[in-house]
Amino acid sequence: MALNIENIVEEIKGATILELNDLVKAIEEEFGVSAAAPVAAASAGESEEAEEQTEFTVELTDVGDQKVKVIKAIREATGLGLKEAKAVADGAPSPVKENVAKEEADSLKSALEDAGASVELK
């Protein structure tokens, strides 16, 4: 039985973040591999970013007391559904958005902080 790559890609496109996370974990467990980038590649990327960082990751470090407001802010910023946004909030510290421009990262950070969350730009 041959793999149908197009079907697999279409299925992945339609999956939620939680389903993709479960898929990655299952592949890691089944084949004994890790989805993490190699250390040498990560350190090379960090030296390039030290020169001029143009893309940022907005990481939710703590939800705070106003969890509902934070979930609403995550939904507005990312377009995620309620279940996925709640999973991001419950999984803190976790990235909310990755590889975004400085202006968008600052805007998202202030929106989440206004909702009562602790946020870090990376």
Tab-separated table of C-alpha atoms in Angstrom:
chain	number	residue	atom	x	y	z
A	1	MET	CA	0.000	0.000	0.000
A	2	ALA	CA	1.575	3.276	-1.104
A	3	LEU	CA	1.204	6.496	0.816
A	4	ASN	CA	-0.927	9.174	-0.781
A	5	ILE	CA	1.039	12.287	0.174
A	6	GLU	CA	-1.620	14.717	-1.109
A	7	ASN	CA	-4.287	13.138	1.116
A	8	ILE	CA	-2.007	13.258	4.140
A	9	VAL	CA	-1.211	16.949	3.542
A	10	GLU	CA	-4.916	17.788	3.121
A	11	GLU	CA	-5.760	15.981	6.379
A	12	ILE	CA	-3.026	17.894	8.213
A	13	LYS	CA	-4.287	21.210	6.798
A	14	GLY	CA	-7.718	20.529	8.252
A	15	ALA	CA	-6.494	19.472	11.687
A	16	THR	CA	-6.684	21.592	14.829
A	17	ILE	CA	-3.619	22.575	16.830
A	18	LEU	CA	-4.449	20.015	19.493
A	19	GLU	CA	-4.796	17.244	16.891
A	20	LEU	CA	-1.453	18.202	15.339
A	21	ASN	CA	0.175	18.231	18.780
A	22	ASP	CA	-1.171	14.722	19.439
A	23	LEU	CA	0.117	13.596	16.021
A	24	VAL	CA	3.628	14.880	16.743
A	25	LYS	CA	3.662	13.164	20.150
A	26	ALA	CA	2.477	9.888	18.616
A	27	ILE	CA	5.169	10.022	15.921
A	28	GLU	CA	7.842	10.811	18.513
A	29	GLU	CA	6.768	7.863	20.670
A	30	GLU	CA	6.307	5.400	17.800
A	31	PHE	CA	9.621	6.076	16.068
A	32	GLY	CA	11.757	7.236	18.998
A	33	VAL	CA	12.512	10.633	17.453
A	34	SER	CA	12.213	14.227	18.615
A	35	ALA	CA	10.615	17.152	16.785
A	36	ALA	CA	12.995	19.567	18.546
A	37	ALA	CA	15.581	21.309	16.398
A	38	PRO	CA	19.179	20.162	16.851
A	39	VAL	CA	21.218	22.228	19.312
A	40	ALA	CA	23.807	23.302	16.725
A	41	ALA	CA	21.115	24.676	14.438
A	42	ALA	CA	19.439	26.500	17.318
A	43	SER	CA	22.649	28.200	18.410
A	44	ALA	CA	23.396	29.255	14.828
A	45	GLY	CA	19.921	30.760	14.582
A	46	GLU	CA	20.411	32.654	17.828
A	47	SER	CA	23.594	34.332	16.595
A	48	GLU	CA	21.790	35.527	13.474
A	49	GLU	CA	18.901	36.841	15.561
A	50	ALA	CA	21.290	38.753	17.810
A	51	GLU	CA	22.200	40.949	14.857
A	52	GLU	CA	18.656	41.995	14.016
A	53	GLN	CA	15.567	40.138	15.084
A	54	THR	CA	12.663	40.659	12.700
A	55	GLU	CA	10.354	37.845	13.796
A	56	PHE	CA	9.140	37.268	17.322
A	57	THR	CA	7.306	34.600	19.259
A	58	VAL	CA	4.700	35.801	21.729
A	59	GLU	CA	4.769	33.411	24.679
A	60	LEU	CA	2.107	33.312	27.365
A	61	THR	CA	3.992	32.767	30.625
A	62	ASP	CA	1.095	33.042	33.099
A	63	VAL	CA	-2.662	33.384	32.653
A	64	GLY	CA	-3.227	35.392	35.831
A	65	ASP	CA	-6.548	35.849	37.612
A	66	GLN	CA	-8.626	36.809	34.558
A	67	LYS	CA	-8.450	33.524	32.632
A	68	VAL	CA	-11.656	34.154	30.657
A	69	LYS	CA	-10.427	37.550	29.449
A	70	VAL	CA	-7.088	36.032	28.447
A	71	ILE	CA	-8.822	33.259	26.480
A	72	LYS	CA	-10.929	35.886	24.684
A	73	ALA	CA	-7.793	37.885	23.853
A	74	ILE	CA	-6.097	34.742	22.492
A	75	ARG	CA	-9.139	33.968	20.332
A	76	GLU	CA	-9.265	37.502	18.928
A	77	ALA	CA	-5.561	37.560	18.136
A	78	THR	CA	-5.219	34.093	16.620
A	79	GLY	CA	-8.628	33.161	15.270
A	80	LEU	CA	-8.563	29.925	17.259
A	81	GLY	CA	-11.730	28.310	18.502
A	82	LEU	CA	-12.688	28.368	22.167
A	83	LYS	CA	-11.319	24.885	22.863
A	84	GLU	CA	-7.952	25.599	21.216
A	85	ALA	CA	-7.593	29.022	22.881
A	86	LYS	CA	-8.375	27.463	26.271
A	87	ALA	CA	-5.743	24.782	25.615
A	88	VAL	CA	-3.141	27.499	24.919
A	89	ALA	CA	-4.100	29.290	28.147
A	90	ASP	CA	-4.083	26.068	30.185
A	91	GLY	CA	-0.724	25.053	28.721
A	92	ALA	CA	1.077	28.215	29.882
A	93	PRO	CA	3.953	28.767	29.404
A	94	SER	CA	3.158	28.277	25.733
A	95	PRO	CA	3.540	30.208	22.490
A	96	VAL	CA	0.472	32.126	21.369
A	97	LYS	CA	1.819	33.252	17.988
A	98	GLU	CA	5.145	32.503	16.360
A	99	ASN	CA	7.204	34.324	13.732
A	100	VAL	CA	5.283	37.605	13.799
A	101	ALA	CA	6.516	41.118	13.088
A	102	LYS	CA	7.607	43.383	15.954
A	103	GLU	CA	4.502	45.608	15.699
A	104	GLU	CA	2.095	42.662	15.762
A	105	ALA	CA	4.015	41.035	18.629
A	106	ASP	CA	3.888	44.255	20.681
A	107	SER	CA	0.183	44.676	19.962
A	108	LEU	CA	-0.591	41.097	20.991
A	109	LYS	CA	1.574	41.419	24.095
A	110	SER	CA	-0.248	44.552	25.244
A	111	ALA	CA	-3.678	43.003	24.550
A	112	LEU	CA	-2.825	39.926	26.612
A	113	GLU	CA	-1.306	41.990	29.411
A	114	ASP	CA	-4.422	44.208	29.474
A	115	ALA	CA	-6.437	41.006	29.953
A	116	GLY	CA	-4.279	40.140	32.981
A	117	ALA	CA	-1.755	37.684	31.529
A	118	SER	CA	2.016	37.664	31.783
A	119	VAL	CA	3.630	37.642	28.328
A	120	GLU	CA	7.191	37.403	27.013
A	121	LEU	CA	8.547	38.156	23.544
A	122	LYS	CA	11.216	35.830	22.221
